[in-house]
mmCIF file of C-alpha atoms and ligand atoms in Angstrom:
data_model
loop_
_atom_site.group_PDB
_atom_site.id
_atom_site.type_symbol
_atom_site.label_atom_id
_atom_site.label_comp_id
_atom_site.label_asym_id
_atom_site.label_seq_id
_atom_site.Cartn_x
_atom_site.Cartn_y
_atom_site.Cartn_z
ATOM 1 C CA UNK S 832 34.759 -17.640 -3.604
ATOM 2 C CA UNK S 833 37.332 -15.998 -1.067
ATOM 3 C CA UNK S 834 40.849 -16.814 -0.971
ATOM 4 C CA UNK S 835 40.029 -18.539 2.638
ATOM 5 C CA UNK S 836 36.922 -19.937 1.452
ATOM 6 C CA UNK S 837 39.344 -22.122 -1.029
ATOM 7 C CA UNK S 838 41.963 -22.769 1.478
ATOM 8 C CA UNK S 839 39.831 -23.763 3.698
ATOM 9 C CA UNK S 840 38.126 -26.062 1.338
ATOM 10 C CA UNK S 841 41.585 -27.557 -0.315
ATOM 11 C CA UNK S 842 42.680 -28.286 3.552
ATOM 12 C CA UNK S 843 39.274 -30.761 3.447
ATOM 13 C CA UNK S 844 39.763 -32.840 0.855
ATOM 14 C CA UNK S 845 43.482 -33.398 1.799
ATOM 15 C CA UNK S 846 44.443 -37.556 1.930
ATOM 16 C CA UNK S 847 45.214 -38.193 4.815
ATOM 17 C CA UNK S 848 47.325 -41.874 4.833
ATOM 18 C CA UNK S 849 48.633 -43.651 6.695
ATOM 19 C CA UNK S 850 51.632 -44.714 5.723
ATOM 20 C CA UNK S 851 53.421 -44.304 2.893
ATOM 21 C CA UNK S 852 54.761 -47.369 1.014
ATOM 22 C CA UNK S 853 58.632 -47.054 -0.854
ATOM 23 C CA UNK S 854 59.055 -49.878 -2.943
ATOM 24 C CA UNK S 855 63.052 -50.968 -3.002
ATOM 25 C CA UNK S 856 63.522 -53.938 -5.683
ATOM 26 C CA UNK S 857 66.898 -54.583 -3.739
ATOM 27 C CA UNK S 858 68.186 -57.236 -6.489
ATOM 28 C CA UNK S 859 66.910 -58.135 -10.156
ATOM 29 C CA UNK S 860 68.374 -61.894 -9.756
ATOM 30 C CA UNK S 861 65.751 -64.697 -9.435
ATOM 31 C CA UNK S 862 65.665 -68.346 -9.277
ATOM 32 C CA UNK S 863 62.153 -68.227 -11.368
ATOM 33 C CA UNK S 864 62.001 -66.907 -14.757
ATOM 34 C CA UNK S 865 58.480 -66.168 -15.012
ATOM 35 C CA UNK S 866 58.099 -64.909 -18.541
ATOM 36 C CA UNK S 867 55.749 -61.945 -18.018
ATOM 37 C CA UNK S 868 58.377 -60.367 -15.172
ATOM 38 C CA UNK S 869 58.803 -56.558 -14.812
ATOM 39 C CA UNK S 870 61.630 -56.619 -12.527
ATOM 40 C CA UNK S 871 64.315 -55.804 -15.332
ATOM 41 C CA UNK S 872 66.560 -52.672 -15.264
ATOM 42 C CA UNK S 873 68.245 -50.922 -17.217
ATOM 43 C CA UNK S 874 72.326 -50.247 -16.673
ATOM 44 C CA UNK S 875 74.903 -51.691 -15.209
ATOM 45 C CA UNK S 876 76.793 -51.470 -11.927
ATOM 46 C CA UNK S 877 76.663 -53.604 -8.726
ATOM 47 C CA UNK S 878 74.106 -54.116 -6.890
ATOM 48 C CA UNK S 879 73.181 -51.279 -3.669
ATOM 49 C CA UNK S 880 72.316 -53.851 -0.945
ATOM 50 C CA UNK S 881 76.055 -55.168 -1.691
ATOM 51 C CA UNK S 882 77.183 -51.876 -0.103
ATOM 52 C CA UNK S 883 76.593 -51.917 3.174
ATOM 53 C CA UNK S 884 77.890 -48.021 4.129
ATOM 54 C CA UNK S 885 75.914 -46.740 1.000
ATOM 55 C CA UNK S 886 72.454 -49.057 2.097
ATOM 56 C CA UNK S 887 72.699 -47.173 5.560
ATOM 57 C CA UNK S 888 72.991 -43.890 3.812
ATOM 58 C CA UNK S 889 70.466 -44.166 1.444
ATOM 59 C CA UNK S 890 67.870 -45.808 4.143
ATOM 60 C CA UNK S 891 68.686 -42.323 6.061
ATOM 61 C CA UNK S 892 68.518 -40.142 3.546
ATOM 62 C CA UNK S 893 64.605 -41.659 2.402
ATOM 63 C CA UNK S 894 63.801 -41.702 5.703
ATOM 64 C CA UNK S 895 65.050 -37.656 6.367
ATOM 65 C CA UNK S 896 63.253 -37.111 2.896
ATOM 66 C CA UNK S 897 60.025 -38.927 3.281
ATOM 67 C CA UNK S 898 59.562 -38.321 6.948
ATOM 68 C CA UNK S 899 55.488 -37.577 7.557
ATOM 69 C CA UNK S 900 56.973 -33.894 9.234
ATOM 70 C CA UNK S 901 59.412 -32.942 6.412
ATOM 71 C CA UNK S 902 57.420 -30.029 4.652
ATOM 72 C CA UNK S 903 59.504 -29.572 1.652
ATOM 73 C CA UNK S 904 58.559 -33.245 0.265
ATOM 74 C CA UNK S 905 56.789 -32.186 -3.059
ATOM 75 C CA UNK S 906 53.902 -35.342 -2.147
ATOM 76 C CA UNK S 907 53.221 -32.911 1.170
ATOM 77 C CA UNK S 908 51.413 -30.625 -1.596
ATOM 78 C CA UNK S 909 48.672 -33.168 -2.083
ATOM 79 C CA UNK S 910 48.477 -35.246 0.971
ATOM 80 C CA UNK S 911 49.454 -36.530 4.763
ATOM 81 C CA UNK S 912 51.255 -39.222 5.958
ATOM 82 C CA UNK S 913 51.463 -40.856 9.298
ATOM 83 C CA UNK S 914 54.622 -43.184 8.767
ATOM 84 C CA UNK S 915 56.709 -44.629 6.004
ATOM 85 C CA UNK S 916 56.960 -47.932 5.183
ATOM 86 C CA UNK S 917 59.771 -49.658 3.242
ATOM 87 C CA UNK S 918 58.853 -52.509 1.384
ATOM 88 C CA UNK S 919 61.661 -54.924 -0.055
ATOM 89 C CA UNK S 920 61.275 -56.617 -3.549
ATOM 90 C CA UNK S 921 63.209 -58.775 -5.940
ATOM 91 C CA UNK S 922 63.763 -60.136 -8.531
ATOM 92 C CA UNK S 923 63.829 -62.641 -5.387
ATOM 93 C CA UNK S 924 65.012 -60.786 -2.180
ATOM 94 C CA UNK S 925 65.672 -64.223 -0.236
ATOM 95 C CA UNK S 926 68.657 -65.000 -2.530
ATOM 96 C CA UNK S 927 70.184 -62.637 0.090
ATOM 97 C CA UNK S 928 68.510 -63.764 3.218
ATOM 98 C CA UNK S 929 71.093 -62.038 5.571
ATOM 99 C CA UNK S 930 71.518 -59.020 3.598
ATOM 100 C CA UNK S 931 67.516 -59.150 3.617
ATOM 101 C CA UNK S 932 67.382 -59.213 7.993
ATOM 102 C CA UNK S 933 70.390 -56.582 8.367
ATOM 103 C CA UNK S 934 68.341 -54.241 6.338
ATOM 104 C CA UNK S 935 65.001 -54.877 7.832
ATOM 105 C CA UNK S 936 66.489 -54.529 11.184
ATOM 106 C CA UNK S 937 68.197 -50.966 10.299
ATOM 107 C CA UNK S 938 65.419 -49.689 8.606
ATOM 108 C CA UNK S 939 63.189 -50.503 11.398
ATOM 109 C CA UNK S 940 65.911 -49.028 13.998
ATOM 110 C CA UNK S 941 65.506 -45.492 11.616
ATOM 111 C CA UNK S 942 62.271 -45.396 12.011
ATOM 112 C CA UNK S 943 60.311 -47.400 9.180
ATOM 113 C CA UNK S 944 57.822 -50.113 9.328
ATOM 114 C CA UNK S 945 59.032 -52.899 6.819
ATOM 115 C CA UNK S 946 57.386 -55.250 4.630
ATOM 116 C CA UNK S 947 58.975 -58.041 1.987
ATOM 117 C CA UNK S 948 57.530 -60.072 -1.019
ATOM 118 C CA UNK S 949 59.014 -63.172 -2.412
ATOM 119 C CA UNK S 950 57.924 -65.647 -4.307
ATOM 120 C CA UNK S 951 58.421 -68.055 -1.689
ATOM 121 C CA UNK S 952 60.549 -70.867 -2.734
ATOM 122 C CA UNK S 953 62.865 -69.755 -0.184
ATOM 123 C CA UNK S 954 60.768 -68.673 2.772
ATOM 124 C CA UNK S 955 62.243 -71.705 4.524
ATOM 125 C CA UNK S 956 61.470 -72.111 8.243
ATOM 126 C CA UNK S 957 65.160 -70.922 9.288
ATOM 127 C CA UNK S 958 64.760 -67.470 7.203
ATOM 128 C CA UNK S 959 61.189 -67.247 8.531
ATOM 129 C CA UNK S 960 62.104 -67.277 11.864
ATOM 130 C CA UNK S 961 64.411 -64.711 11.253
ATOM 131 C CA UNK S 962 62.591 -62.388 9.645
ATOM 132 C CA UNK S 963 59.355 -62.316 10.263
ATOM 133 C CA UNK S 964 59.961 -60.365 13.852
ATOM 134 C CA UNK S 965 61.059 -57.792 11.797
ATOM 135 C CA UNK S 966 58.568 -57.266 9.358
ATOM 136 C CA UNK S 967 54.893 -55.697 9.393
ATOM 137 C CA UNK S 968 53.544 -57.462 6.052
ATOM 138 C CA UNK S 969 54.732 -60.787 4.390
ATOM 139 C CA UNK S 970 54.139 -60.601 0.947
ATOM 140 C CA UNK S 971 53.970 -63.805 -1.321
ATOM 141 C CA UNK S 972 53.568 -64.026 -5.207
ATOM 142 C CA UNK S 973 51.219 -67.287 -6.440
ATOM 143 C CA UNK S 974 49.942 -67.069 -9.878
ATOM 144 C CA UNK S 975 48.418 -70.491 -9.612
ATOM 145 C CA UNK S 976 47.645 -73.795 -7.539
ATOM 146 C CA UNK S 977 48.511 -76.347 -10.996
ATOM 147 C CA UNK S 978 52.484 -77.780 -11.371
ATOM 148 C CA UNK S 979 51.516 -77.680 -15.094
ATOM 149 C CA UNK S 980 50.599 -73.787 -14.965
ATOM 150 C CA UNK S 981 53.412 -72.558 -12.845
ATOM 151 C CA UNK S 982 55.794 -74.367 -15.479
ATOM 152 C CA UNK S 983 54.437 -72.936 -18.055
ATOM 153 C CA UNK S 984 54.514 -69.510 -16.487
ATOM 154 C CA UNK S 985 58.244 -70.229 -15.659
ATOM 155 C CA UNK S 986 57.267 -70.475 -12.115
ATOM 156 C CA UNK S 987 59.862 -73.068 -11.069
ATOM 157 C CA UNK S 988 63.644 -72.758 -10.005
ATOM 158 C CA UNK S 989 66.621 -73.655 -12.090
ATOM 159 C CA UNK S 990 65.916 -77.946 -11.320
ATOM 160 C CA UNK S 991 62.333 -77.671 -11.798
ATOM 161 C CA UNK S 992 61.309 -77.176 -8.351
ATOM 162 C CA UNK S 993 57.715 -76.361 -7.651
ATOM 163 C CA UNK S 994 56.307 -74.636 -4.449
ATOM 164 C CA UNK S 995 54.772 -76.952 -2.419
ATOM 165 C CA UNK S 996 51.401 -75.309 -1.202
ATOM 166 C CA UNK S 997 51.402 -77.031 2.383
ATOM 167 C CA UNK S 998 54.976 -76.795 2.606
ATOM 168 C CA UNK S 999 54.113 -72.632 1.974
ATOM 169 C CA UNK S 1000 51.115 -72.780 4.484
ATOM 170 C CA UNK S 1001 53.569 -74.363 7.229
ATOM 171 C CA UNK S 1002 55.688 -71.744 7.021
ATOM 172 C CA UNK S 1003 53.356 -69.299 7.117
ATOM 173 C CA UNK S 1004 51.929 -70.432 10.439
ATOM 174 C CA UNK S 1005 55.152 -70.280 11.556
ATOM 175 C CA UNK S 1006 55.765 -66.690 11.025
ATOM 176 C CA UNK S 1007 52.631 -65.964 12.356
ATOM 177 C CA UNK S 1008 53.663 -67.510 15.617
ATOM 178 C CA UNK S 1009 56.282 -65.423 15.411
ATOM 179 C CA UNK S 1010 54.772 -62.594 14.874
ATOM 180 C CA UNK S 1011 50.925 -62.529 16.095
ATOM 181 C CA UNK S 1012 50.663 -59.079 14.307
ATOM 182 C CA UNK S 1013 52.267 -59.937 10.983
ATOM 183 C CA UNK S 1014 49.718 -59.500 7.723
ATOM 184 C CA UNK S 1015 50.302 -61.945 5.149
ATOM 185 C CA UNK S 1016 49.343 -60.550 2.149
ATOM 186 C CA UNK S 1017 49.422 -62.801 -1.301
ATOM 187 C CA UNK S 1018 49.780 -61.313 -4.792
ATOM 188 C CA UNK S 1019 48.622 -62.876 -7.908
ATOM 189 C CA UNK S 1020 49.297 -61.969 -11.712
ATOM 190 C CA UNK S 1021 46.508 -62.507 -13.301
ATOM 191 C CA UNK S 1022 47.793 -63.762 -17.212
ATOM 192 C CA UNK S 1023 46.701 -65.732 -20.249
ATOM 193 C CA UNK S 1024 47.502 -68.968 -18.659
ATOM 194 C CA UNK S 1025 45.928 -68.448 -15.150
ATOM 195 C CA UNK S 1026 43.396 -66.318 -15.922
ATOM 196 C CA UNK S 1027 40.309 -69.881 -15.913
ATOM 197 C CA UNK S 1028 41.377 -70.602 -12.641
ATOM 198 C CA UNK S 1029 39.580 -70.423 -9.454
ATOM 199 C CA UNK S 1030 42.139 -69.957 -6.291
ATOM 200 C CA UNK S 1031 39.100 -69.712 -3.766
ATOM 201 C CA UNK S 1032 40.604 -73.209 -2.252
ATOM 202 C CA UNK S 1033 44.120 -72.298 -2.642
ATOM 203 C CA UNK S 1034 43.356 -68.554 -0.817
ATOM 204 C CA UNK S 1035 41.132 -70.292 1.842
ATOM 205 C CA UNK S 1036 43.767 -72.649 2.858
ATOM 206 C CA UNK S 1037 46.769 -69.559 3.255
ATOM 207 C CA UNK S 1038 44.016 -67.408 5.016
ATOM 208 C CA UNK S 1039 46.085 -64.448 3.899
ATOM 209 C CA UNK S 1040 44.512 -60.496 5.109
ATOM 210 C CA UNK S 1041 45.285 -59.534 1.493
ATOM 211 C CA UNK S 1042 45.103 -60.559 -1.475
ATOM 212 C CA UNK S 1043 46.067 -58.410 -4.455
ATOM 213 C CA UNK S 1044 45.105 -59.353 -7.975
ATOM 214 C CA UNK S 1045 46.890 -57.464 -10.692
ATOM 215 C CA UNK S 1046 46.395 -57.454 -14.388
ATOM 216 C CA UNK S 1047 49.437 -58.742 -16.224
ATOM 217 C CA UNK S 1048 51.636 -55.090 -17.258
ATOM 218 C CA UNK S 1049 52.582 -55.427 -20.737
ATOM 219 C CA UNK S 1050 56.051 -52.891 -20.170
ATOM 220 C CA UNK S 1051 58.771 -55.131 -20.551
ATOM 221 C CA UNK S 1052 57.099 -57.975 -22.503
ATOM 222 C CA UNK S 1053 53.332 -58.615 -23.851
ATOM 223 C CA UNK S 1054 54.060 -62.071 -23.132
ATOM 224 C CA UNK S 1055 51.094 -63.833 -21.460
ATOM 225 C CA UNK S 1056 48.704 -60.839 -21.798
ATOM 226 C CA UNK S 1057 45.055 -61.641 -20.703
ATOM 227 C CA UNK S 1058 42.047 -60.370 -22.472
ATOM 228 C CA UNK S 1059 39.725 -57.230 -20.238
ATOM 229 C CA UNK S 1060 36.623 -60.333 -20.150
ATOM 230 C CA UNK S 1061 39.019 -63.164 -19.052
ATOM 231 C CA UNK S 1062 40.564 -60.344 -16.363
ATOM 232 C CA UNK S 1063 36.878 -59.331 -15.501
ATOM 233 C CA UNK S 1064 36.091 -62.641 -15.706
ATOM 234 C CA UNK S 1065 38.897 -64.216 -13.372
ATOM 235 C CA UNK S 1066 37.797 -60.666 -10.559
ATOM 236 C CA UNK S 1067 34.015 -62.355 -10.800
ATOM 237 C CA UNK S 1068 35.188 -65.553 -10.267
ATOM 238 C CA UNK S 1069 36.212 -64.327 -7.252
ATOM 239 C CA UNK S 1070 34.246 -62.016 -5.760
ATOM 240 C CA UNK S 1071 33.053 -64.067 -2.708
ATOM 241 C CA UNK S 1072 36.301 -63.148 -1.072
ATOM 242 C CA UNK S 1073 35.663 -59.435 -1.786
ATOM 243 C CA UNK S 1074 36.585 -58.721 2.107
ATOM 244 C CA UNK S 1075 40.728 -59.410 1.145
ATOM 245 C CA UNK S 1076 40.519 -58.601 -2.537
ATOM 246 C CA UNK S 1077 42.631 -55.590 -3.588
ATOM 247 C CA UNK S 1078 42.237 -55.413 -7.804
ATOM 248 C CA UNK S 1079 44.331 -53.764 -9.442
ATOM 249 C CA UNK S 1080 43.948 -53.277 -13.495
ATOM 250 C CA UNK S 1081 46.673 -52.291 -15.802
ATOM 251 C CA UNK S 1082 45.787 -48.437 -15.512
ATOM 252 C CA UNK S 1083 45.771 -48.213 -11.747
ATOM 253 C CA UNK S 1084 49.598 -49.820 -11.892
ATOM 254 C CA UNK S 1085 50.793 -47.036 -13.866
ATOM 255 C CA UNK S 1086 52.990 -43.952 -12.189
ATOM 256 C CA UNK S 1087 51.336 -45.052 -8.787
ATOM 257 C CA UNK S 1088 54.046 -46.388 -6.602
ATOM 258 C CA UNK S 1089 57.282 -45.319 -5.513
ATOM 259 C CA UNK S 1090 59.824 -47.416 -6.871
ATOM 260 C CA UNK S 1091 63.249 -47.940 -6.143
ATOM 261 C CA UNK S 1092 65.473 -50.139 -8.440
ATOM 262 C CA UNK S 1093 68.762 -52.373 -7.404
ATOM 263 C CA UNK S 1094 71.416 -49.368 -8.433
ATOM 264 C CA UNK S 1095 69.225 -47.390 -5.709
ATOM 265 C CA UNK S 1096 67.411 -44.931 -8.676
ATOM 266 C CA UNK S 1097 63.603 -43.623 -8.609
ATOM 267 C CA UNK S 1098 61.580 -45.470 -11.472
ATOM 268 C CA UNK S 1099 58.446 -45.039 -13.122
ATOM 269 C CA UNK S 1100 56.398 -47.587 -15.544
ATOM 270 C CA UNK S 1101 55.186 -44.504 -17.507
ATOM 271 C CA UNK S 1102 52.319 -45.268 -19.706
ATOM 272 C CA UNK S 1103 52.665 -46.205 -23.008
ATOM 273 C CA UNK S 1104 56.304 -46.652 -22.974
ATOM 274 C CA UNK S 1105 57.825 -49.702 -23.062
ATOM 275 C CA UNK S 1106 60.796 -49.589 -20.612
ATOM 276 C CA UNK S 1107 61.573 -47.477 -17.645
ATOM 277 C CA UNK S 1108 62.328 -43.907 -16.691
ATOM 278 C CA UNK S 1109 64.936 -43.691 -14.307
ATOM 279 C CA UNK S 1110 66.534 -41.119 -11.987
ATOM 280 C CA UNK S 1111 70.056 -40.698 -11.330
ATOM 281 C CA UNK S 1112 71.290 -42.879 -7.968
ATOM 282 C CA UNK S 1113 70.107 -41.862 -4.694
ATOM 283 C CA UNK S 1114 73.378 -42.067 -3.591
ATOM 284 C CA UNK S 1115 75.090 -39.819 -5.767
ATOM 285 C CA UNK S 1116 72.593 -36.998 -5.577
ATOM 286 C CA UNK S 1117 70.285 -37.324 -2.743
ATOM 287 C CA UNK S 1118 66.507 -38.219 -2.637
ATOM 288 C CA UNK S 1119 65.105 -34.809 -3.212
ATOM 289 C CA UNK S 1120 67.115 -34.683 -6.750
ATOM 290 C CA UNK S 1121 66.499 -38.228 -7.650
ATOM 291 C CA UNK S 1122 62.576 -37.893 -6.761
ATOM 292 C CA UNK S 1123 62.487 -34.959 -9.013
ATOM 293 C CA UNK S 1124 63.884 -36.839 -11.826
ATOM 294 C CA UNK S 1125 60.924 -38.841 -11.605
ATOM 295 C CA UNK S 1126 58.018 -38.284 -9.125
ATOM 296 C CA UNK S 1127 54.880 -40.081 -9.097
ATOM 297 C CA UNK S 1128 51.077 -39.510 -9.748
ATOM 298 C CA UNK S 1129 49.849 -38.623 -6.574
ATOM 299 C CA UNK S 1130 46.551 -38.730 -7.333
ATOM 300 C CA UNK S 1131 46.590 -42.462 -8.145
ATOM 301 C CA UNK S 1132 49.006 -43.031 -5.363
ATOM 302 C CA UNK S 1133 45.719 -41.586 -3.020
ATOM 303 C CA UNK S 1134 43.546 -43.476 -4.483
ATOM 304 C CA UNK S 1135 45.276 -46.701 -3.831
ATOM 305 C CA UNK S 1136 44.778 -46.143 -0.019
ATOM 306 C CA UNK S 1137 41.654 -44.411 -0.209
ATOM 307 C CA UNK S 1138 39.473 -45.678 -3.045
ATOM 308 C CA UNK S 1139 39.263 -49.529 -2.390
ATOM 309 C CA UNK S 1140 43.312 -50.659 -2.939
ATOM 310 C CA UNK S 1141 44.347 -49.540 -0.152
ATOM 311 C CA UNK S 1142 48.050 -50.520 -0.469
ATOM 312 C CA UNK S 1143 50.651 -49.301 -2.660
ATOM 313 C CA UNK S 1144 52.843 -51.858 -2.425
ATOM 314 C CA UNK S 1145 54.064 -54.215 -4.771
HETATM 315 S S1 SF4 K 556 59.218 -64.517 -9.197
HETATM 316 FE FE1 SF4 K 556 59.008 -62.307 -9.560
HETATM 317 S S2 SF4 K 556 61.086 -61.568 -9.939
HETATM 318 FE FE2 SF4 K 556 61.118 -63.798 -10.138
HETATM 319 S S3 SF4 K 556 60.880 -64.185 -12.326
HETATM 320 FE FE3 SF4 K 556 58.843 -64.255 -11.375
HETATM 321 S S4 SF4 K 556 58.033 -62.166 -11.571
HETATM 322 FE FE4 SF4 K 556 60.248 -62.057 -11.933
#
């Protein structure tokens, strides 16, 4: 084969996405203590979205980095990009609802789209009305429609308190009247004490565009893990809503998304290890050092948009 023959055939096959999806887990505080949770970090130091000059920098900086024109982003090797999108995760981001809207809004003035998941025991009406005009996807984690489950799961804030499922739907509604083109997307992890349960009723009722069904991660605990039938099992179960149904299995999580933690460092859930890899802070040296430190499969980050996932966010 030529030398143009293979260019020309390496050009074909490039992904072409479009968008790109930067995770930021902006805090690692939470009112729930579900006991299979990932969203523990390593080091100490204050938290970024408390610093409001070094947010705006570092929301510039990813944006200069991961723009779809910048050529000398490594990830422009293997694929395209139309737009980025910055996606804000906890811990619980809506402990810091203001925080939460002043960094929607400035992301979205750089030039992002923005997305958020919570696990909703804070999406009151007031904070939905504020923030749903500024976001393109509302994410919400539900593991399960039983009070007995969630407690058990360590789905329930610091008095006990439940999500209320129509209390949920309501203000759901209400951000979509906010915001007619708003995808609600709903995330479930599927674990040892959810994984009988059939959510059909539960997912029919929130009518959400998405709904993403990942396989309990065993990296920071093998708390709660769930057997490959009872996963299988729990995916069958639930098939007949295959038109929203993103799956996700324990592989397909693994060096796949780009992750940003709440000291503002690149981090990986490399496989087979049982904590994190980290870069230094954006902040201190930039995005193109930091993204080095760490990088991500891009091959499974394609395949996420192109295969049948289709979203790389968390
Ligand atoms: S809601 Fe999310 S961040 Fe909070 S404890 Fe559960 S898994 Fe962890």
């Amino acid at each position: 084969m030529t030398m143009t023959h293979s260019l020309t055939r390496s050009w074909r096959v490039r992904p072409r996405l479009s968008e790109l999806v930067i995770n930021w887990h902006i805090t690692e505080a939470c009112n729930y203590r579900c006991r299979y949770c990932y969203a523990h970090w390593d080091g100490n130091g204050r938290e970024l979205i408390h610093n409001i000059p070094a947010t705006a920098q570092m929301l510039e900086n990813l944006w200069l980095y991961f723009h779809p024109k910048n050529l000398a982003n490594p990830l422009r090797r293997q694929m395209d990009w139309q737009g980025v999108r910055l996606n804000l995760a906890g811990g619980e981001p809506l402990l810091y609802p203001e925080r939460v809207s002043q960094i929607l809004l400035a992301a979205r003035n750089i030039g992002f789209t923005t997305s958020l998941i919570t696990n909703g025991s804070l999406l009151s009406p007031a904070v939905t009305v504020q923030i749903a005009p500024h976001l393109s996807v509302l994410g919400v984690s539900l593991d399960s429609g039983q009070s007995p489950t969630n407690r058990l799961i360590g789905r329930q804030g610091p008095h006990g308190q439940l999500l209320i499922v129509e209390q949920l739907a309501e203000v759901i509604e209400e951000a979509r009247r906010c915001n007619s083109s708003l995808q609600i997307k709903l995330n479930t992890v599927v674990n040892a004490l959810n994984c009988h349960e059939d959510l059909s009723v539960l997912l029919q009722r929130l009518a959400p565009q998405r709904w993403k069904i990942l396989r309990m991660l065993p990296v920071i605990t093998n708390e709660l893990m769930v057997s490959d039938s009872d996963f299988q099992d729990f995916v069958a179960r639930h098939q007949h809503l295959g038109h929203i149904l993103c799956v996700e299995d324990n592989t397909e999580m693994v060096e796949s998304y780009l992750m940003i933690d709440p000291l503002g460092r690149f981090f990986q859930n490399a496989s087979g290890q049982s904590s994190y890899r980290y870069s230094c802070p954006i902040p201190d040296v930039g995005p193109e050092q930091a993204f080095a430190e760490v990088g991500v499969d891009a091959a499974k980050f394609c395949a996420r948009y192109l295969g049948h996932l289709e979203d790389a966010s968390v």
